Amino acid sequence: MAGNKLALEGKISIISFLLGLGVVIIPLIRTFAGHLDWVFDYLTGVRGKIAIAVYIAVLNGFLLIIYKGPLYKVAVRACFLGFTFGCGLIISFSQTTWTHFGWYMCSMSFFHYSEYLVTAIINPRSLSLDSFLLNHSVEYTVAAVSSWVEFTIEKLSVPELKQLSWLSLVGLLMVLCGDFLRKSAMLTAGSNFNHIVQNEKAQSHVLVTDGVYAFFRHPSYVGWFYWSIGTQVMLCNPVCIAGYTMASWRFFRERIEEEEVSLLHFFGEDYLEYKKKVGTGLPFISGIRINSS
């Protein structure tokens, strides 16, 4: 029964994400053959804002009628992420100096939605609203807001800094590769993957050493590390590039050490052998230290 319920939540998230993504239809209502150079100006104008507000209101009302309680909470989050992804697409394909921020919106929304969807596929028993990682931590929220503030201030004061297309492309590549590596790690680990570090070994828990785990001990963290930095390289945010690098490095160093205490407890000598052969994948992070004595 629980499995069916969780499977339903995954399906609802897909439908809701696509409904939110439907915002891309709004600019196409005016014309089927026009170019997209007018889209950004239209959507940021009065008519565009009214159209988006009406779309959001109708969509939210529809979700309230169709889904109740916990299912609505899943639906409205997935819909919000789909809407953000759609707005990011519109900005990305418009003739505007905000193009790279459109890439960022797509990257952020897809990352958080795919975290939920992949969890629904590989480990439905651990699925919850927290699987979206939207409320990851206060620090995570502050970091995100800081990047928006820096981008806006620098775009207004040093606009040429935000037009380094080659640098934004490097950031986009980091984002795509980082997210791909993380999701590959989640799919490879299957039901062994969990967003929360486990202190007790489940009966089905096994040590995964194949696939991407043959190259990195913590591929999901490696992917997330480079994805997070890539979002700031994409935005050409020099302050946040440095800040994200230091904060992410410290976070994953502590997280890996905490997790490896449990892994050593779960798998003993098997994990020690694996640890000797395969590195963490993160620079200058070797994991928990074991006294040879």
PDB file of C-alpha atoms in Angstrom:
ATOM      1  CA  MET A   1       0.000   0.000   0.000  1.00  0.00           C
ATOM      2  CA  ALA A   2       2.816   2.407   0.912  1.00  0.00           C
ATOM      3  CA  GLY A   3       4.629   1.546  -2.304  1.00  0.00           C
ATOM      4  CA  ASN A   4       1.541   2.404  -4.383  1.00  0.00           C
ATOM      5  CA  LYS A   5       1.137   5.696  -2.552  1.00  0.00           C
ATOM      6  CA  LEU A   6       4.737   6.691  -3.157  1.00  0.00           C
ATOM      7  CA  ALA A   7       4.554   5.628  -6.794  1.00  0.00           C
ATOM      8  CA  LEU A   8       1.498   7.879  -7.107  1.00  0.00           C
ATOM      9  CA  GLU A   9       3.441  10.807  -5.647  1.00  0.00           C
ATOM     10  CA  GLY A  10       6.119  10.337  -8.289  1.00  0.00           C
ATOM     11  CA  LYS A  11       3.524  10.384 -11.080  1.00  0.00           C
ATOM     12  CA  ILE A  12       1.854  13.443  -9.582  1.00  0.00           C
ATOM     13  CA  SER A  13       5.190  15.253  -9.496  1.00  0.00           C
ATOM     14  CA  ILE A  14       5.717  14.583 -13.222  1.00  0.00           C
ATOM     15  CA  ILE A  15       2.248  15.840 -14.165  1.00  0.00           C
ATOM     16  CA  SER A  16       2.615  18.923 -11.958  1.00  0.00           C
ATOM     17  CA  PHE A  17       6.092  19.727 -13.274  1.00  0.00           C
ATOM     18  CA  LEU A  18       4.785  19.609 -16.838  1.00  0.00           C
ATOM     19  CA  LEU A  19       1.816  21.802 -15.908  1.00  0.00           C
ATOM     20  CA  GLY A  20       4.190  24.402 -14.485  1.00  0.00           C
ATOM     21  CA  LEU A  21       6.387  24.077 -17.567  1.00  0.00           C
ATOM     22  CA  GLY A  22       3.308  25.004 -19.597  1.00  0.00           C
ATOM     23  CA  VAL A  23       4.113  28.663 -18.892  1.00  0.00           C
ATOM     24  CA  VAL A  24       6.158  28.568 -22.104  1.00  0.00           C
ATOM     25  CA  ILE A  25       2.849  28.532 -23.990  1.00  0.00           C
ATOM     26  CA  ILE A  26       2.010  32.082 -22.867  1.00  0.00           C
ATOM     27  CA  PRO A  27       4.314  33.935 -25.290  1.00  0.00           C
ATOM     28  CA  LEU A  28       3.235  31.627 -28.112  1.00  0.00           C
ATOM     29  CA  ILE A  29      -0.399  32.707 -27.738  1.00  0.00           C
ATOM     30  CA  ARG A  30       0.393  35.998 -29.489  1.00  0.00           C
ATOM     31  CA  THR A  31       1.917  34.382 -32.548  1.00  0.00           C
ATOM     32  CA  PHE A  32       2.960  31.018 -33.930  1.00  0.00           C
ATOM     33  CA  ALA A  33       5.574  32.311 -36.332  1.00  0.00           C
ATOM     34  CA  GLY A  34       7.234  35.274 -34.632  1.00  0.00           C
ATOM     35  CA  HIS A  35      10.786  35.461 -33.349  1.00  0.00           C
ATOM     36  CA  LEU A  36      11.574  35.303 -29.654  1.00  0.00           C
ATOM     37  CA  ASP A  37      13.384  38.629 -29.477  1.00  0.00           C
ATOM     38  CA  TRP A  38      10.237  40.322 -28.082  1.00  0.00           C
ATOM     39  CA  VAL A  39       9.354  37.671 -25.517  1.00  0.00           C
ATOM     40  CA  PHE A  40      11.423  38.937 -22.576  1.00  0.00           C
ATOM     41  CA  ASP A  41      10.155  42.513 -22.960  1.00  0.00           C
ATOM     42  CA  TYR A  42       6.588  41.257 -23.250  1.00  0.00           C
ATOM     43  CA  LEU A  43       6.695  39.037 -20.179  1.00  0.00           C
ATOM     44  CA  THR A  44       8.327  41.706 -18.042  1.00  0.00           C
ATOM     45  CA  GLY A  45       5.718  44.244 -19.147  1.00  0.00           C
ATOM     46  CA  VAL A  46       2.289  44.750 -17.577  1.00  0.00           C
ATOM     47  CA  ARG A  47       0.445  42.387 -19.927  1.00  0.00           C
ATOM     48  CA  GLY A  48       3.048  39.664 -19.481  1.00  0.00           C
ATOM     49  CA  LYS A  49       2.928  39.902 -15.705  1.00  0.00           C
ATOM     50  CA  ILE A  50      -0.866  39.750 -15.731  1.00  0.00           C
ATOM     51  CA  ALA A  51      -0.778  36.697 -18.015  1.00  0.00           C
ATOM     52  CA  ILE A  52       1.688  34.913 -15.725  1.00  0.00           C
ATOM     53  CA  ALA A  53      -0.294  35.834 -12.578  1.00  0.00           C
ATOM     54  CA  VAL A  54      -3.505  34.482 -14.119  1.00  0.00           C
ATOM     55  CA  TYR A  55      -1.742  31.300 -15.217  1.00  0.00           C
ATOM     56  CA  ILE A  56      -0.347  30.718 -11.710  1.00  0.00           C
ATOM     57  CA  ALA A  57      -3.714  31.394 -10.053  1.00  0.00           C
ATOM     58  CA  VAL A  58      -5.598  29.038 -12.385  1.00  0.00           C
ATOM     59  CA  LEU A  59      -2.941  26.343 -12.010  1.00  0.00           C
ATOM     60  CA  ASN A  60      -2.905  26.559  -8.222  1.00  0.00           C
ATOM     61  CA  GLY A  61      -6.703  26.424  -8.104  1.00  0.00           C
ATOM     62  CA  PHE A  62      -6.665  23.353 -10.333  1.00  0.00           C
ATOM     63  CA  LEU A  63      -4.122  21.597  -8.087  1.00  0.00           C
ATOM     64  CA  LEU A  64      -6.161  22.457  -4.977  1.00  0.00           C
ATOM     65  CA  ILE A  65      -9.229  20.850  -6.509  1.00  0.00           C
ATOM     66  CA  ILE A  66      -7.492  17.735  -7.829  1.00  0.00           C
ATOM     67  CA  TYR A  67      -5.106  16.971  -4.952  1.00  0.00           C
ATOM     68  CA  LYS A  68      -5.591  17.096  -1.197  1.00  0.00           C
ATOM     69  CA  GLY A  69      -3.257  17.238   1.789  1.00  0.00           C
ATOM     70  CA  PRO A  70       0.226  15.740   1.262  1.00  0.00           C
ATOM     71  CA  LEU A  71      -0.387  15.153  -2.453  1.00  0.00           C
ATOM     72  CA  TYR A  72      -1.095  18.850  -2.967  1.00  0.00           C
ATOM     73  CA  LYS A  73       2.172  19.722  -1.220  1.00  0.00           C
ATOM     74  CA  VAL A  74       4.048  17.481  -3.653  1.00  0.00           C
ATOM     75  CA  ALA A  75       2.126  18.851  -6.634  1.00  0.00           C
ATOM     76  CA  VAL A  76       2.596  22.539  -5.803  1.00  0.00           C
ATOM     77  CA  ARG A  77       6.366  22.119  -5.306  1.00  0.00           C
ATOM     78  CA  ALA A  78       6.813  20.190  -8.532  1.00  0.00           C
ATOM     79  CA  CYS A  79       4.612  22.724 -10.346  1.00  0.00           C
ATOM     80  CA  PHE A  80       6.680  25.616  -8.977  1.00  0.00           C
ATOM     81  CA  LEU A  81       9.882  23.967 -10.205  1.00  0.00           C
ATOM     82  CA  GLY A  82       8.337  23.307 -13.621  1.00  0.00           C
ATOM     83  CA  PHE A  83       7.192  26.928 -13.788  1.00  0.00           C
ATOM     84  CA  THR A  84      10.692  28.154 -12.887  1.00  0.00           C
ATOM     85  CA  PHE A  85      12.214  25.852 -15.513  1.00  0.00           C
ATOM     86  CA  GLY A  86       9.765  27.191 -18.100  1.00  0.00           C
ATOM     87  CA  CYS A  87      10.554  30.813 -17.252  1.00  0.00           C
ATOM     88  CA  GLY A  88      14.241  29.959 -17.480  1.00  0.00           C
ATOM     89  CA  LEU A  89      13.708  28.536 -20.979  1.00  0.00           C
ATOM     90  CA  ILE A  90      11.840  31.654 -22.086  1.00  0.00           C
ATOM     91  CA  ILE A  91      14.629  33.919 -20.834  1.00  0.00           C
ATOM     92  CA  SER A  92      17.337  31.662 -22.291  1.00  0.00           C
ATOM     93  CA  PHE A  93      15.887  31.842 -25.806  1.00  0.00           C
ATOM     94  CA  SER A  94      15.043  35.546 -25.694  1.00  0.00           C
ATOM     95  CA  GLN A  95      17.220  38.354 -26.977  1.00  0.00           C
ATOM     96  CA  THR A  96      18.207  39.713 -23.569  1.00  0.00           C
ATOM     97  CA  THR A  97      21.293  40.257 -21.443  1.00  0.00           C
ATOM     98  CA  TRP A  98      19.670  38.007 -18.801  1.00  0.00           C
ATOM     99  CA  THR A  99      20.214  34.856 -20.895  1.00  0.00           C
ATOM    100  CA  HIS A 100      22.728  33.322 -18.480  1.00  0.00           C
ATOM    101  CA  PHE A 101      20.356  33.835 -15.575  1.00  0.00           C
ATOM    102  CA  GLY A 102      17.806  31.879 -17.590  1.00  0.00           C
ATOM    103  CA  TRP A 103      20.323  29.019 -17.769  1.00  0.00           C
ATOM    104  CA  TYR A 104      20.724  29.284 -14.013  1.00  0.00           C
ATOM    105  CA  MET A 105      16.963  29.093 -13.417  1.00  0.00           C
ATOM    106  CA  CYS A 106      16.742  25.954 -15.562  1.00  0.00           C
ATOM    107  CA  SER A 107      19.712  24.389 -13.773  1.00  0.00           C
ATOM    108  CA  MET A 108      18.395  25.064 -10.274  1.00  0.00           C
ATOM    109  CA  SER A 109      14.839  23.942 -10.926  1.00  0.00           C
ATOM    110  CA  PHE A 110      15.850  20.768 -12.777  1.00  0.00           C
ATOM    111  CA  PHE A 111      18.354  19.821 -10.077  1.00  0.00           C
ATOM    112  CA  HIS A 112      15.797  20.041  -7.285  1.00  0.00           C
ATOM    113  CA  TYR A 113      12.986  18.381  -9.210  1.00  0.00           C
ATOM    114  CA  SER A 114      15.181  15.512 -10.421  1.00  0.00           C
ATOM    115  CA  GLU A 115      16.334  14.887  -6.836  1.00  0.00           C
ATOM    116  CA  TYR A 116      12.727  14.097  -5.944  1.00  0.00           C
ATOM    117  CA  LEU A 117      11.958  12.126  -9.093  1.00  0.00           C
ATOM    118  CA  VAL A 118      15.064   9.937  -8.923  1.00  0.00           C
ATOM    119  CA  THR A 119      14.419   9.243  -5.234  1.00  0.00           C
ATOM    120  CA  ALA A 120      10.861   8.194  -6.142  1.00  0.00           C
ATOM    121  CA  ILE A 121      12.347   5.742  -8.634  1.00  0.00           C
ATOM    122  CA  ILE A 122      15.216   4.227  -6.648  1.00  0.00           C
ATOM    123  CA  ASN A 123      14.113   4.444  -3.013  1.00  0.00           C
ATOM    124  CA  PRO A 124      10.398   5.270  -2.672  1.00  0.00           C
ATOM    125  CA  ARG A 125      10.378   4.284   1.005  1.00  0.00           C
ATOM    126  CA  SER A 126      12.583   7.278   1.834  1.00  0.00           C
ATOM    127  CA  LEU A 127      10.593   9.687  -0.359  1.00  0.00           C
ATOM    128  CA  SER A 128       9.291  12.823   1.359  1.00  0.00           C
ATOM    129  CA  LEU A 129       8.863  16.531   0.697  1.00  0.00           C
ATOM    130  CA  ASP A 130      12.448  16.954   1.886  1.00  0.00           C
ATOM    131  CA  SER A 131      13.554  14.935  -1.158  1.00  0.00           C
ATOM    132  CA  PHE A 132      13.140  18.105  -3.234  1.00  0.00           C
ATOM    133  CA  LEU A 133      16.003  19.570  -1.133  1.00  0.00           C
ATOM    134  CA  LEU A 134      14.266  22.949  -1.305  1.00  0.00           C
ATOM    135  CA  ASN A 135      14.613  23.318   2.463  1.00  0.00           C
ATOM    136  CA  HIS A 136      18.093  21.812   2.596  1.00  0.00           C
ATOM    137  CA  SER A 137      19.397  24.278   5.190  1.00  0.00           C
ATOM    138  CA  VAL A 138      19.419  27.948   6.151  1.00  0.00           C
ATOM    139  CA  GLU A 139      22.984  28.199   4.824  1.00  0.00           C
ATOM    140  CA  TYR A 140      21.900  26.809   1.461  1.00  0.00           C
ATOM    141  CA  THR A 141      19.111  29.387   1.187  1.00  0.00           C
ATOM    142  CA  VAL A 142      21.425  32.239   2.174  1.00  0.00           C
ATOM    143  CA  ALA A 143      23.957  31.102  -0.427  1.00  0.00           C
ATOM    144  CA  ALA A 144      21.309  31.040  -3.165  1.00  0.00           C
ATOM    145  CA  VAL A 145      19.954  34.494  -2.292  1.00  0.00           C
ATOM    146  CA  SER A 146      23.499  35.857  -2.091  1.00  0.00           C
ATOM    147  CA  SER A 147      24.192  34.703  -5.644  1.00  0.00           C
ATOM    148  CA  TRP A 148      21.052  36.472  -6.920  1.00  0.00           C
ATOM    149  CA  VAL A 149      22.024  39.674  -5.127  1.00  0.00           C
ATOM    150  CA  GLU A 150      25.589  39.583  -6.445  1.00  0.00           C
ATOM    151  CA  PHE A 151      24.441  38.902 -10.003  1.00  0.00           C
ATOM    152  CA  THR A 152      21.973  41.804  -9.931  1.00  0.00           C
ATOM    153  CA  ILE A 153      24.386  44.305  -8.368  1.00  0.00           C
ATOM    154  CA  GLU A 154      27.220  43.441 -10.739  1.00  0.00           C
ATOM    155  CA  LYS A 155      24.922  43.408 -13.764  1.00  0.00           C
ATOM    156  CA  LEU A 156      23.828  46.940 -12.965  1.00  0.00           C
ATOM    157  CA  SER A 157      27.271  48.261 -11.988  1.00  0.00           C
ATOM    158  CA  VAL A 158      29.623  46.180 -14.167  1.00  0.00           C
ATOM    159  CA  PRO A 159      27.412  44.848 -17.005  1.00  0.00           C
ATOM    160  CA  GLU A 160      30.345  43.739 -19.151  1.00  0.00           C
ATOM    161  CA  LEU A 161      31.304  41.222 -16.445  1.00  0.00           C
ATOM    162  CA  LYS A 162      28.068  39.340 -17.106  1.00  0.00           C
ATOM    163  CA  GLN A 163      28.714  39.057 -20.853  1.00  0.00           C
ATOM    164  CA  LEU A 164      31.644  36.636 -20.656  1.00  0.00           C
ATOM    165  CA  SER A 165      29.854  33.981 -22.691  1.00  0.00           C
ATOM    166  CA  TRP A 166      32.825  31.606 -22.743  1.00  0.00           C
ATOM    167  CA  LEU A 167      32.940  31.585 -18.937  1.00  0.00           C
ATOM    168  CA  SER A 168      29.193  31.016 -18.684  1.00  0.00           C
ATOM    169  CA  LEU A 169      29.550  28.091 -21.097  1.00  0.00           C
ATOM    170  CA  VAL A 170      32.245  26.593 -18.859  1.00  0.00           C
ATOM    171  CA  GLY A 171      29.840  26.974 -15.926  1.00  0.00           C
ATOM    172  CA  LEU A 172      27.026  25.353 -17.910  1.00  0.00           C
ATOM    173  CA  LEU A 173      29.297  22.398 -18.722  1.00  0.00           C
ATOM    174  CA  MET A 174      30.198  22.048 -15.028  1.00  0.00           C
ATOM    175  CA  VAL A 175      26.502  22.115 -14.113  1.00  0.00           C
ATOM    176  CA  LEU A 176      25.518  19.504 -16.701  1.00  0.00           C
ATOM    177  CA  CYS A 177      28.391  17.153 -15.894  1.00  0.00           C
ATOM    178  CA  GLY A 178      27.993  17.613 -12.129  1.00  0.00           C
ATOM    179  CA  ASP A 179      24.262  16.903 -12.152  1.00  0.00           C
ATOM    180  CA  PHE A 180      24.733  13.946 -14.515  1.00  0.00           C
ATOM    181  CA  LEU A 181      27.358  12.443 -12.202  1.00  0.00           C
ATOM    182  CA  ARG A 182      25.161  12.912  -9.142  1.00  0.00           C
ATOM    183  CA  LYS A 183      22.091  11.350 -10.717  1.00  0.00           C
ATOM    184  CA  SER A 184      24.235   8.500 -12.095  1.00  0.00           C
ATOM    185  CA  ALA A 185      25.466   7.865  -8.553  1.00  0.00           C
ATOM    186  CA  MET A 186      21.935   7.841  -7.183  1.00  0.00           C
ATOM    187  CA  LEU A 187      20.713   5.423  -9.857  1.00  0.00           C
ATOM    188  CA  THR A 188      23.736   3.153  -9.391  1.00  0.00           C
ATOM    189  CA  ALA A 189      23.309   3.037  -5.607  1.00  0.00           C
ATOM    190  CA  GLY A 190      19.581   2.385  -5.939  1.00  0.00           C
ATOM    191  CA  SER A 191      17.849   1.707  -2.637  1.00  0.00           C
ATOM    192  CA  ASN A 192      21.196   2.151  -0.855  1.00  0.00           C
ATOM    193  CA  PHE A 193      21.046   5.891  -1.551  1.00  0.00           C
ATOM    194  CA  ASN A 194      19.518   8.218   1.004  1.00  0.00           C
ATOM    195  CA  HIS A 195      19.625  12.003   1.404  1.00  0.00           C
ATOM    196  CA  ILE A 196      20.166  11.518   5.132  1.00  0.00           C
ATOM    197  CA  VAL A 197      23.299   9.870   6.522  1.00  0.00           C
ATOM    198  CA  GLN A 198      22.188   6.542   8.012  1.00  0.00           C
ATOM    199  CA  ASN A 199      23.361   5.485  11.472  1.00  0.00           C
ATOM    200  CA  GLU A 200      21.782   2.037  11.334  1.00  0.00           C
ATOM    201  CA  LYS A 201      22.361  -0.508   8.595  1.00  0.00           C
ATOM    202  CA  ALA A 202      19.244  -1.627   6.757  1.00  0.00           C
ATOM    203  CA  GLN A 203      18.913  -5.304   5.882  1.00  0.00           C
ATOM    204  CA  SER A 204      19.085  -4.492   2.163  1.00  0.00           C
ATOM    205  CA  HIS A 205      22.061  -2.131   2.513  1.00  0.00           C
ATOM    206  CA  VAL A 206      25.099  -3.275   0.511  1.00  0.00           C
ATOM    207  CA  LEU A 207      28.447  -1.681  -0.299  1.00  0.00           C
ATOM    208  CA  VAL A 208      28.289  -0.310  -3.854  1.00  0.00           C
ATOM    209  CA  THR A 209      31.655  -0.272  -5.636  1.00  0.00           C
ATOM    210  CA  ASP A 210      30.722  -0.563  -9.313  1.00  0.00           C
ATOM    211  CA  GLY A 211      29.660   1.989 -11.936  1.00  0.00           C
ATOM    212  CA  VAL A 212      30.680   5.541 -11.036  1.00  0.00           C
ATOM    213  CA  TYR A 213      31.608   4.255  -7.567  1.00  0.00           C
ATOM    214  CA  ALA A 214      34.572   2.508  -9.151  1.00  0.00           C
ATOM    215  CA  PHE A 215      36.043   5.954  -9.867  1.00  0.00           C
ATOM    216  CA  PHE A 216      34.919   7.961  -6.808  1.00  0.00           C
ATOM    217  CA  ARG A 217      33.970   6.832  -3.315  1.00  0.00           C
ATOM    218  CA  HIS A 218      31.419   9.639  -3.092  1.00  0.00           C
ATOM    219  CA  PRO A 219      30.326  10.427  -6.674  1.00  0.00           C
ATOM    220  CA  SER A 220      27.054  12.066  -5.614  1.00  0.00           C
ATOM    221  CA  TYR A 221      29.014  14.584  -3.526  1.00  0.00           C
ATOM    222  CA  VAL A 222      31.543  15.136  -6.310  1.00  0.00           C
ATOM    223  CA  GLY A 223      28.712  15.886  -8.711  1.00  0.00           C
ATOM    224  CA  TRP A 224      26.974  18.217  -6.281  1.00  0.00           C
ATOM    225  CA  PHE A 225      30.256  20.007  -5.468  1.00  0.00           C
ATOM    226  CA  TYR A 226      31.043  20.876  -9.090  1.00  0.00           C
ATOM    227  CA  TRP A 227      27.384  21.558  -9.899  1.00  0.00           C
ATOM    228  CA  SER A 228      27.144  24.163  -7.129  1.00  0.00           C
ATOM    229  CA  ILE A 229      30.348  25.932  -8.184  1.00  0.00           C
ATOM    230  CA  GLY A 230      29.287  25.683 -11.825  1.00  0.00           C
ATOM    231  CA  THR A 231      26.100  27.652 -11.148  1.00  0.00           C
ATOM    232  CA  GLN A 232      28.228  30.594 -10.025  1.00  0.00           C
ATOM    233  CA  VAL A 233      30.727  30.284 -12.873  1.00  0.00           C
ATOM    234  CA  MET A 234      27.709  30.350 -15.198  1.00  0.00           C
ATOM    235  CA  LEU A 235      26.520  33.599 -13.588  1.00  0.00           C
ATOM    236  CA  CYS A 236      30.055  35.068 -13.654  1.00  0.00           C
ATOM    237  CA  ASN A 237      29.801  35.764  -9.900  1.00  0.00           C
ATOM    238  CA  PRO A 238      33.433  36.106  -8.704  1.00  0.00           C
ATOM    239  CA  VAL A 239      32.565  36.565  -5.022  1.00  0.00           C
ATOM    240  CA  CYS A 240      30.186  33.610  -4.923  1.00  0.00           C
ATOM    241  CA  ILE A 241      32.558  31.415  -6.932  1.00  0.00           C
ATOM    242  CA  ALA A 242      35.076  31.786  -4.113  1.00  0.00           C
ATOM    243  CA  GLY A 243      32.429  31.564  -1.388  1.00  0.00           C
ATOM    244  CA  TYR A 244      30.689  28.502  -2.859  1.00  0.00           C
ATOM    245  CA  THR A 245      34.005  26.719  -3.356  1.00  0.00           C
ATOM    246  CA  MET A 246      35.093  27.191   0.252  1.00  0.00           C
ATOM    247  CA  ALA A 247      31.663  26.526   1.787  1.00  0.00           C
ATOM    248  CA  SER A 248      31.000  23.443  -0.356  1.00  0.00           C
ATOM    249  CA  TRP A 249      34.451  22.027   0.312  1.00  0.00           C
ATOM    250  CA  ARG A 250      34.026  22.398   4.079  1.00  0.00           C
ATOM    251  CA  PHE A 251      30.502  20.963   4.012  1.00  0.00           C
ATOM    252  CA  PHE A 252      31.468  17.860   2.030  1.00  0.00           C
ATOM    253  CA  ARG A 253      34.624  17.270   4.060  1.00  0.00           C
ATOM    254  CA  GLU A 254      32.552  17.112   7.244  1.00  0.00           C
ATOM    255  CA  ARG A 255      29.761  15.152   5.559  1.00  0.00           C
ATOM    256  CA  ILE A 256      32.129  12.527   4.144  1.00  0.00           C
ATOM    257  CA  GLU A 257      33.874  12.017   7.476  1.00  0.00           C
ATOM    258  CA  GLU A 258      30.502  11.617   9.201  1.00  0.00           C
ATOM    259  CA  GLU A 259      29.248   9.182   6.580  1.00  0.00           C
ATOM    260  CA  GLU A 260      32.406   7.089   6.557  1.00  0.00           C
ATOM    261  CA  VAL A 261      32.111   6.455  10.292  1.00  0.00           C
ATOM    262  CA  SER A 262      28.826   4.681   9.545  1.00  0.00           C
ATOM    263  CA  LEU A 263      30.201   2.925   6.445  1.00  0.00           C
ATOM    264  CA  LEU A 264      33.126   1.528   8.430  1.00  0.00           C
ATOM    265  CA  HIS A 265      30.711   0.345  11.083  1.00  0.00           C
ATOM    266  CA  PHE A 266      28.469  -1.279   8.461  1.00  0.00           C
ATOM    267  CA  PHE A 267      31.065  -2.926   6.224  1.00  0.00           C
ATOM    268  CA  GLY A 268      34.311  -3.075   8.228  1.00  0.00           C
ATOM    269  CA  GLU A 269      37.276  -4.512   6.293  1.00  0.00           C
ATOM    270  CA  ASP A 270      35.400  -4.422   2.991  1.00  0.00           C
ATOM    271  CA  TYR A 271      35.073  -0.661   3.208  1.00  0.00           C
ATOM    272  CA  LEU A 272      38.684  -0.263   4.335  1.00  0.00           C
ATOM    273  CA  GLU A 273      39.865  -2.117   1.221  1.00  0.00           C
ATOM    274  CA  TYR A 274      37.598  -0.044  -0.969  1.00  0.00           C
ATOM    275  CA  LYS A 275      38.850   3.151   0.707  1.00  0.00           C
ATOM    276  CA  LYS A 276      42.463   2.210  -0.060  1.00  0.00           C
ATOM    277  CA  LYS A 277      41.746   1.652  -3.747  1.00  0.00           C
ATOM    278  CA  VAL A 278      39.365   4.522  -4.553  1.00  0.00           C
ATOM    279  CA  GLY A 279      39.608   8.200  -3.607  1.00  0.00           C
ATOM    280  CA  THR A 280      36.734  10.433  -2.547  1.00  0.00           C
ATOM    281  CA  GLY A 281      36.861  12.345  -5.820  1.00  0.00           C
ATOM    282  CA  LEU A 282      37.008  15.725  -4.067  1.00  0.00           C
ATOM    283  CA  PRO A 283      40.220  17.791  -3.914  1.00  0.00           C
ATOM    284  CA  PHE A 284      42.197  17.518  -0.670  1.00  0.00           C
ATOM    285  CA  ILE A 285      39.495  15.432   1.016  1.00  0.00           C
ATOM    286  CA  SER A 286      40.667  11.936   1.936  1.00  0.00           C
ATOM    287  CA  GLY A 287      37.840  11.023   4.280  1.00  0.00           C
ATOM    288  CA  ILE A 288      38.027   9.662   7.806  1.00  0.00           C
ATOM    289  CA  ARG A 289      41.512   8.823   9.036  1.00  0.00           C
ATOM    290  CA  ILE A 290      42.162   5.364  10.380  1.00  0.00           C
ATOM    291  CA  ASN A 291      44.889   4.820  12.981  1.00  0.00           C
ATOM    292  CA  SER A 292      47.140   2.001  11.812  1.00  0.00           C
ATOM    293  CA  SER A 293      47.871   1.100  15.383  1.00  0.00           C
TER     294      SER A 293
END
